[in-house]
């Protein structure tokens, strides 16, 4: 029996735990935080201000960090700040999403090849994502752009895994339908300013 | 499974977040249902389109500078950088960390102690999760006849292309029949939420499972509950061989596999 090195596969989140390292980690996840905020809050400066506030709040409450993935912890703080801002400016239509979620999943007749043809049309993809409800938009951003697991998304958005899954499914169906259309998708459902 | 049940699971299937049995049921359904298959392919197309990096909106320097100016944030340390590894879901992470040298030193001492204890692979930290999971996959593959092999072939030129489109990487495949380890086939398996390649080899009456996924790691050998395991990495892949053959034979298998001529090299 021998071993020439340590084995791979440390537990997730085996990152830094000290407050100094938390501060460093927050800075290194700044891009992820900014990306999420920019997709939730349309105005660039409002989004930047929210991210900055959220990062300051995070570093000041570093002692509330209970281990695990620093990124998920930070993104949850940023996400909540964005939703609070949207609620304040009444952008968020409370309850609207719940009704829609009751609809059965009708699947899609979108043509996968047509979707792939749009892969380089950044403006069109942006518009399609922007037209999603915020709850759908955030799961798309967290999964497809930030690469979070369902478990981490559930933690960030504070909903059960099953809700994460159904939101992701519906968000992708909507994007598939929007992107496979020949004409441009309809513009965003709301002007999101704070 | 009916269409409604499958529709709820399709995207999780596209994300490799389903367990093996459920994903197999979904795949089985899709073989007979063009509508569900189309929905699945549409999901995959959407995922692919969203990988366009131009969609991401990283923080500007001004935000970073403003935060640094508060004095609450240290400059990024390598310790923190470790935590900010690229964001592939469940990808294996590197463990090296300059800022935690003291911890590393204690781990080295610990490793020295554990050296004398049989079953290093079952140490609760570090590789335990990989080793235990690999063994669990091996045992399950043996319990279910239908699960052992998805593509049954002794020809590496049949097995290797079979993985195309089923994995986001190209695993190395070598037939070692001439050296006493004939290739029996391959299958998909799931580890840490991602799809991995499993190659099946025979050694006399024994079965060797070789699990492959992208990632670098150091080499080790060991034994859990009577099963021998060898673990190495090459060409950007992490490989785990597990079997009830004796340790010498498994080592020979590992050496042969690593020495096999690169007939078809892993493309990435």
Coordinates of C-alpha atoms in Angstrom, one line a residue:
Chain A
X1 CA 0.0 0.0 0.0
X2 CA 1.4 3.3 -0.9
X3 CA 0.4 6.8 -1.9
X4 CA 2.5 9.2 -3.8
X5 CA 0.2 12.2 -3.1
X6 CA -3.0 13.4 -1.7
X7 CA -6.2 12.3 -3.3
X8 CA -8.4 14.6 -5.3
X9 CA -11.9 15.7 -4.4
X10 CA -11.9 17.8 -1.2
X11 CA -15.4 18.6 0.0
X12 CA -16.9 21.5 -1.8
X13 CA -16.4 24.9 -0.3
X14 CA -13.1 23.9 1.3
X15 CA -12.1 27.5 0.7
X16 CA -10.9 30.2 3.1
X17 CA -12.8 30.7 6.3
X18 CA -11.0 33.6 8.0
X19 CA -12.6 37.1 7.6
X20 CA -9.5 38.4 5.7
X21 CA -9.9 35.6 3.2
X22 CA -13.6 36.2 3.0
X23 CA -13.0 39.7 2.0
X24 CA -10.5 38.5 -0.7
X25 CA -13.0 35.9 -1.8
X26 CA -15.7 38.5 -2.1
X27 CA -13.6 40.5 -4.5
X28 CA -12.8 37.5 -6.6
X29 CA -16.5 36.7 -7.0
X30 CA -17.2 40.3 -7.9
X31 CA -17.6 39.4 -11.5
X32 CA -20.3 36.8 -10.7
X33 CA -22.0 39.3 -8.4
X34 CA -22.0 42.0 -11.0
X35 CA -23.2 39.7 -13.7
X36 CA -26.2 38.6 -11.7
X37 CA -27.1 42.2 -10.7
X38 CA -26.8 43.5 -14.2
X39 CA -29.2 40.9 -15.5
X40 CA -31.7 41.6 -12.7
X41 CA -31.4 45.4 -12.7
X42 CA -31.2 46.9 -16.1
X43 CA -29.6 50.2 -15.3
X44 CA -25.8 49.8 -15.1
X45 CA -25.2 52.4 -12.4
X46 CA -28.0 51.1 -10.2
X47 CA -26.7 47.6 -10.5
X48 CA -23.1 48.7 -9.7
X49 CA -24.3 50.6 -6.6
X50 CA -26.3 47.5 -5.5
X51 CA -23.3 45.2 -5.9
X52 CA -21.1 47.6 -4.0
X53 CA -23.6 47.9 -1.1
X54 CA -24.0 44.1 -1.1
X55 CA -20.3 43.5 -1.0
X56 CA -19.9 45.9 1.9
X57 CA -22.7 44.3 3.7
X58 CA -21.2 40.9 3.1
X59 CA -17.7 41.8 4.4
X60 CA -19.2 43.6 7.4
X61 CA -21.2 40.5 8.3
X62 CA -18.4 38.0 7.5
X63 CA -19.0 36.5 10.9
X64 CA -22.4 35.4 9.7
X65 CA -20.8 33.2 7.0
X66 CA -21.5 29.7 8.1
X67 CA -19.0 27.9 5.8
X68 CA -19.8 26.4 2.5
X69 CA -19.4 28.1 -0.8
X70 CA -18.5 31.8 -0.5
X71 CA -19.8 32.5 -3.9
X72 CA -23.3 31.2 -3.1
X73 CA -23.3 33.2 0.1
X74 CA -22.3 36.4 -1.7
X75 CA -24.7 35.8 -4.6
X76 CA -27.6 35.3 -2.2
X77 CA -26.8 38.7 -0.6
X78 CA -26.6 40.4 -4.0
X79 CA -29.7 38.7 -5.2
X80 CA -31.8 39.7 -2.2
X81 CA -30.6 43.3 -2.6
X82 CA -31.7 43.3 -6.2
X83 CA -35.1 41.9 -5.4
X84 CA -35.6 44.4 -2.6
X85 CA -34.7 47.2 -5.0
X86 CA -37.2 45.8 -7.6
X87 CA -39.9 45.5 -4.9
X88 CA -39.3 49.1 -3.8
X89 CA -39.7 50.4 -7.3
X90 CA -42.7 48.0 -7.8
X91 CA -41.1 46.3 -10.8
X92 CA -41.7 43.0 -9.3
X93 CA -45.3 41.9 -9.8
X94 CA -45.9 39.8 -6.7
X95 CA -47.9 36.7 -7.4
X96 CA -47.7 37.0 -11.2
X97 CA -45.2 34.2 -11.3
X98 CA -47.2 31.8 -9.1
X99 CA -50.2 31.9 -11.4
X100 CA -48.1 31.2 -14.5
X101 CA -46.4 28.3 -12.8
X102 CA -49.7 26.5 -12.6
X103 CA -49.8 26.1 -16.3
X104 CA -48.9 22.6 -17.5
X105 CA -45.7 22.3 -19.3
X106 CA -46.7 22.1 -22.9
X107 CA -43.2 21.3 -24.2
X108 CA -41.9 23.1 -27.2
X109 CA -42.0 22.7 -30.9
X110 CA -38.9 24.9 -31.2
X111 CA -36.4 23.8 -33.8
X112 CA -33.1 23.1 -32.1
X113 CA -31.2 23.8 -35.3
X114 CA -32.8 27.2 -35.6
X115 CA -31.8 28.0 -32.0
X116 CA -28.2 27.1 -32.7
X117 CA -28.2 29.4 -35.7
X118 CA -28.7 32.3 -33.3
X119 CA -25.6 31.4 -31.2
X120 CA -23.6 34.4 -32.4
X121 CA -26.5 36.9 -32.3
X122 CA -25.7 38.4 -28.9
X123 CA -28.2 41.2 -29.2
X124 CA -31.0 38.8 -29.9
X125 CA -30.0 36.4 -27.0
X126 CA -29.7 39.4 -24.6
X127 CA -33.2 40.5 -25.5
X128 CA -34.6 37.0 -25.1
X129 CA -33.1 36.7 -21.6
X130 CA -34.2 40.2 -20.6
X131 CA -37.8 39.3 -21.5
X132 CA -38.0 36.6 -18.9
X133 CA -39.5 37.2 -15.5
X134 CA -36.8 38.0 -12.9
X135 CA -37.3 34.6 -11.2
X136 CA -36.7 32.8 -14.5
X137 CA -33.9 35.1 -15.5
X138 CA -31.9 34.6 -12.4
X139 CA -31.9 30.8 -12.6
X140 CA -30.7 31.0 -16.2
X141 CA -27.9 33.4 -15.2
X142 CA -26.8 31.3 -12.2
X143 CA -26.9 28.0 -14.1
X144 CA -25.7 28.9 -17.6
X145 CA -23.4 31.8 -16.9
X146 CA -22.1 31.1 -13.4
X147 CA -22.3 27.4 -13.5
X148 CA -23.9 26.9 -10.1
X149 CA -25.4 23.5 -9.2
X150 CA -29.1 23.1 -8.6
X151 CA -28.3 22.9 -4.9
X152 CA -26.3 26.1 -4.9
X153 CA -29.1 27.9 -7.0
X154 CA -31.6 26.7 -4.4
X155 CA -29.5 28.2 -1.7
X156 CA -29.0 31.6 -3.5
X157 CA -32.6 32.0 -4.4
X158 CA -34.0 30.5 -1.2
X159 CA -36.5 28.1 -2.9
X160 CA -36.6 24.3 -2.9
X161 CA -34.7 22.4 -5.5
X162 CA -37.9 21.4 -7.2
X163 CA -38.8 25.0 -7.8
X164 CA -35.3 25.6 -9.2
X165 CA -35.8 22.8 -11.6
X166 CA -39.3 23.9 -12.8
X167 CA -38.1 27.5 -13.2
X168 CA -35.1 26.4 -15.2
X169 CA -37.3 24.1 -17.4
X170 CA -39.8 26.9 -18.1
X171 CA -37.1 29.5 -18.6
X172 CA -35.4 27.3 -21.2
X173 CA -38.7 26.5 -23.0
X174 CA -39.4 30.3 -23.2
X175 CA -35.9 31.0 -24.5
X176 CA -36.2 28.1 -27.0
X177 CA -39.4 29.5 -28.4
X178 CA -38.1 33.0 -28.5
X179 CA -34.8 32.1 -30.1
X180 CA -36.3 29.8 -32.7
X181 CA -38.6 32.4 -34.0
X182 CA -37.6 34.2 -37.2
X183 CA -38.6 37.6 -36.0
X184 CA -37.1 39.3 -32.9
X185 CA -38.5 38.4 -29.5
X186 CA -40.7 41.0 -27.9
X187 CA -38.9 43.5 -25.8
X188 CA -38.6 43.1 -22.0
X189 CA -41.7 43.0 -20.0
X190 CA -40.7 45.9 -17.8
X191 CA -38.2 48.7 -17.7
X192 CA -36.2 47.8 -14.7
X193 CA -35.0 50.9 -13.0
X194 CA -34.4 51.4 -9.4
Chain B
X1 CA -42.7 7.1 -17.7
X2 CA -45.1 9.2 -19.6
X3 CA -44.5 12.5 -21.5
X4 CA -45.5 14.7 -18.6
X5 CA -43.2 13.0 -16.2
X6 CA -40.3 13.1 -18.7
X7 CA -40.9 16.7 -19.6
X8 CA -40.3 17.6 -15.9
X9 CA -36.9 15.8 -16.0
X10 CA -35.6 16.7 -19.5
X11 CA -33.6 19.8 -18.5
X12 CA -32.2 18.1 -15.5
X13 CA -31.1 15.4 -17.9
X14 CA -29.4 18.0 -20.1
X15 CA -27.7 19.3 -17.0
X16 CA -26.5 15.9 -15.9
X17 CA -28.2 16.4 -12.6
X18 CA -30.3 13.2 -12.7
X19 CA -29.3 9.9 -11.1
X20 CA -28.3 7.1 -13.3
X21 CA -31.5 5.1 -13.1
X22 CA -33.8 8.1 -13.8
X23 CA -31.7 9.4 -16.7
X24 CA -31.8 6.0 -18.2
X25 CA -35.6 6.0 -18.0
X26 CA -35.7 9.4 -19.6
X27 CA -33.4 8.3 -22.4
X28 CA -35.5 5.2 -22.9
X29 CA -38.6 7.3 -23.3
X30 CA -36.9 9.7 -25.7
X31 CA -36.0 6.8 -28.0
X32 CA -39.7 6.3 -28.6
X33 CA -41.0 9.8 -28.4
X34 CA -39.8 12.4 -31.0
X35 CA -41.6 15.2 -29.3
X36 CA -39.8 14.7 -26.0
X37 CA -36.5 14.2 -27.9
X38 CA -37.1 17.5 -29.7
X39 CA -37.7 19.3 -26.4
X40 CA -34.5 17.8 -25.0
X41 CA -32.5 18.9 -28.0
X42 CA -34.0 22.4 -27.8
X43 CA -32.9 22.5 -24.1
X44 CA -29.4 21.5 -25.1
X45 CA -29.4 24.1 -28.0
X46 CA -30.4 26.8 -25.5
X47 CA -27.7 25.8 -23.1
X48 CA -25.2 25.9 -25.9
X49 CA -26.3 29.4 -27.1
X50 CA -26.0 30.7 -23.6
X51 CA -22.4 29.7 -23.3
X52 CA -21.6 32.8 -25.5
X53 CA -19.1 34.7 -23.2
X54 CA -20.2 38.0 -24.6
X55 CA -23.4 37.6 -22.5
X56 CA -21.6 37.9 -19.2
X57 CA -21.3 41.3 -17.6
X58 CA -18.3 41.3 -15.3
X59 CA -17.6 44.0 -12.8
X60 CA -15.8 47.1 -14.0
X61 CA -12.5 48.3 -12.5
X62 CA -14.3 51.2 -10.9
X63 CA -16.4 49.0 -8.7
X64 CA -13.3 47.0 -7.7
X65 CA -11.4 50.2 -7.0
X66 CA -14.2 51.7 -4.9
X67 CA -14.4 48.6 -2.8
X68 CA -10.7 48.5 -2.3
X69 CA -10.7 52.1 -1.3
X70 CA -12.9 51.3 1.7
X71 CA -10.0 49.5 3.2
X72 CA -12.3 46.6 4.2
X73 CA -11.0 44.4 1.4
X74 CA -7.6 43.0 1.2
X75 CA -6.0 42.5 -2.2
X76 CA -7.0 39.1 -3.6
X77 CA -4.9 36.4 -2.0
X78 CA -4.1 33.1 -3.6
X79 CA -6.2 31.5 -0.9
X80 CA -9.2 33.4 -2.1
X81 CA -8.2 32.7 -5.7
X82 CA -8.5 29.0 -4.9
X83 CA -12.0 29.6 -3.9
X84 CA -12.7 31.4 -7.1
X85 CA -11.8 28.5 -9.4
X86 CA -13.6 28.5 -12.7
X87 CA -17.2 27.9 -12.3
X88 CA -17.8 24.6 -13.9
X89 CA -20.3 22.7 -11.8
X90 CA -18.8 20.0 -9.7
X91 CA -15.5 20.1 -11.5
X92 CA -12.6 18.7 -9.5
X93 CA -10.8 21.4 -7.7
X94 CA -7.1 21.8 -7.1
X95 CA -6.0 21.6 -3.5
X96 CA -2.8 23.6 -3.6
X97 CA -2.8 26.7 -1.6
X98 CA 0.2 28.8 -0.6
X99 CA -1.6 30.8 2.1
X100 CA -2.6 27.7 3.9
X101 CA 1.0 26.3 4.2
X102 CA 0.6 25.6 7.8
X103 CA -2.5 23.6 7.2
X104 CA -0.7 21.9 4.4
X105 CA 2.1 21.0 6.8
X106 CA -0.3 19.5 9.3
X107 CA -1.9 17.5 6.5
X108 CA 1.5 16.2 5.5
X109 CA 2.1 15.1 9.0
X110 CA -1.3 13.5 9.1
X111 CA -0.6 11.8 5.8
X112 CA 2.6 10.4 7.3
X113 CA 0.6 9.0 10.2
X114 CA -2.1 7.5 7.9
X115 CA 0.6 6.0 5.8
X116 CA 0.8 3.1 8.2
X117 CA -2.9 2.6 8.5
X118 CA -4.5 0.3 5.9
X119 CA -7.1 1.9 3.8
X120 CA -5.7 5.3 3.1
X121 CA -8.4 5.7 0.5
X122 CA -11.1 5.6 3.1
X123 CA -9.6 8.6 5.0
X124 CA -12.6 10.9 5.6
X125 CA -11.0 13.9 4.0
X126 CA -9.8 14.6 0.5
X127 CA -10.1 11.6 -1.8
X128 CA -12.5 9.7 0.4
X129 CA -15.5 11.0 -1.5
X130 CA -14.0 10.2 -4.9
X131 CA -12.8 6.7 -3.8
X132 CA -15.9 5.8 -2.0
X133 CA -18.1 7.0 -4.9
X134 CA -16.0 5.2 -7.5
X135 CA -16.3 2.0 -5.5
X136 CA -20.1 2.5 -5.2
X137 CA -20.3 2.9 -8.9
X138 CA -18.3 -0.2 -9.5
X139 CA -20.4 -2.3 -7.1
X140 CA -23.6 -1.0 -8.7
X141 CA -22.4 -1.8 -12.1
X142 CA -21.9 -5.4 -11.0
X143 CA -25.2 -5.7 -9.3
X144 CA -27.3 -4.7 -12.3
X145 CA -26.5 -6.8 -15.4
X146 CA -28.2 -4.3 -17.6
X147 CA -26.1 -1.4 -16.2
X148 CA -22.6 -2.7 -16.7
X149 CA -22.3 -2.0 -20.4
X150 CA -24.1 0.5 -22.7
X151 CA -22.0 -0.1 -25.7
X152 CA -20.8 -3.7 -25.9
X153 CA -17.7 -4.0 -28.1
X154 CA -14.1 -5.2 -27.9
X155 CA -13.2 -2.6 -30.5
X156 CA -11.8 0.7 -29.1
X157 CA -12.8 2.3 -32.4
X158 CA -16.4 1.5 -31.7
X159 CA -16.3 2.3 -28.0
X160 CA -14.6 5.7 -28.3
X161 CA -16.9 7.2 -30.9
X162 CA -19.9 6.0 -28.8
X163 CA -19.0 8.6 -26.2
X164 CA -19.1 11.4 -28.8
X165 CA -22.1 13.7 -28.0
X166 CA -22.7 11.9 -24.7
X167 CA -19.8 13.5 -22.9
X168 CA -18.3 17.0 -23.1
X169 CA -14.8 15.4 -23.3
X170 CA -13.2 12.5 -25.2
X171 CA -11.9 9.8 -23.0
X172 CA -8.9 7.7 -24.0
X173 CA -9.9 4.2 -25.0
X174 CA -7.4 1.3 -25.4
X175 CA -8.0 -2.4 -26.0
X176 CA -5.5 -4.4 -24.0
X177 CA -6.6 -7.8 -25.1
X178 CA -3.2 -8.9 -26.3
X179 CA -1.8 -8.1 -22.8
X180 CA -4.6 -10.1 -21.0
X181 CA -7.0 -7.3 -20.3
X182 CA -9.7 -7.4 -23.1
X183 CA -12.0 -4.4 -23.5
X184 CA -15.6 -5.4 -23.0
X185 CA -17.3 -2.1 -23.6
X186 CA -18.2 1.2 -22.1
X187 CA -21.1 3.1 -20.4
X188 CA -22.0 6.5 -19.0
X189 CA -21.9 6.9 -15.3
X190 CA -22.6 9.8 -13.0
X191 CA -20.2 11.1 -10.3
X192 CA -20.5 14.4 -8.4
X193 CA -23.4 15.3 -10.6
X194 CA -21.5 15.1 -13.9
X195 CA -21.3 12.4 -16.6
X196 CA -18.2 10.4 -16.6
X197 CA -16.9 7.6 -18.9
X198 CA -16.7 4.1 -17.6
X199 CA -14.7 1.5 -19.5
X200 CA -15.2 -2.1 -18.7
X201 CA -12.3 -4.6 -19.0
X202 CA -12.1 -8.3 -18.3
X203 CA -9.3 -10.0 -16.4
X204 CA -9.9 -13.8 -16.5
X205 CA -13.3 -14.0 -14.7
X206 CA -12.9 -10.6 -13.1
X207 CA -14.2 -7.2 -14.1
X208 CA -12.3 -4.0 -14.1
X209 CA -14.1 -0.7 -14.2
X210 CA -12.0 2.3 -15.4
X211 CA -13.7 5.7 -14.7
X212 CA -12.5 8.7 -16.6
X213 CA -13.3 12.4 -16.3
X214 CA -11.5 15.7 -17.0
X215 CA -9.2 17.0 -14.3
X216 CA -5.7 16.7 -12.9
X217 CA -4.8 14.9 -9.7
X218 CA -2.0 13.1 -8.1
X219 CA -1.5 9.3 -8.2
X220 CA -2.5 6.9 -5.5
X221 CA -3.2 3.3 -4.9
X222 CA -5.2 1.6 -2.2
X223 CA -7.8 -0.9 -1.1
X224 CA -11.3 -0.5 0.3
X225 CA -13.3 -3.5 1.6
X226 CA -11.2 -5.9 -0.5
X227 CA -11.4 -4.0 -3.7
X228 CA -8.2 -2.6 -5.2
X229 CA -8.1 0.9 -6.6
X230 CA -5.6 2.8 -8.6
X231 CA -5.9 6.4 -9.4
X232 CA -3.8 8.5 -11.8
X233 CA -4.1 11.4 -14.2
X234 CA -2.9 11.8 -17.8
X235 CA -3.6 14.1 -20.7
X236 CA -5.9 16.3 -18.6
X237 CA -8.0 13.3 -17.4
X238 CA -8.4 11.8 -14.0
X239 CA -8.6 8.0 -14.2
X240 CA -9.7 5.5 -11.5
X241 CA -9.3 1.8 -12.0
X242 CA -11.3 -0.4 -9.5
X243 CA -11.6 -4.2 -9.4
X244 CA -11.4 -7.3 -7.2
X245 CA -8.4 -8.5 -9.1
X246 CA -5.2 -8.6 -7.0
X247 CA -3.2 -5.4 -6.6
X248 CA -0.4 -6.6 -8.8
X249 CA -2.7 -7.3 -11.8
X250 CA -4.5 -4.0 -11.3
X251 CA -1.1 -2.2 -11.2
X252 CA -0.2 -4.0 -14.4
X253 CA -3.4 -2.9 -16.0
X254 CA -2.8 0.7 -15.0
X255 CA 0.8 0.5 -16.4
X256 CA -0.4 -1.0 -19.7
X257 CA -3.1 1.5 -20.1
X258 CA -0.7 4.4 -19.5
X259 CA 1.8 2.9 -21.9
X260 CA -0.7 2.1 -24.6
X261 CA 0.2 3.8 -27.9
X262 CA -2.0 6.9 -28.5
X263 CA -4.0 5.3 -31.3
X264 CA -6.7 7.9 -30.8
X265 CA -5.7 10.6 -28.4
X266 CA -8.1 12.4 -26.2
X267 CA -8.9 15.5 -28.1
X268 CA -9.3 17.7 -25.0

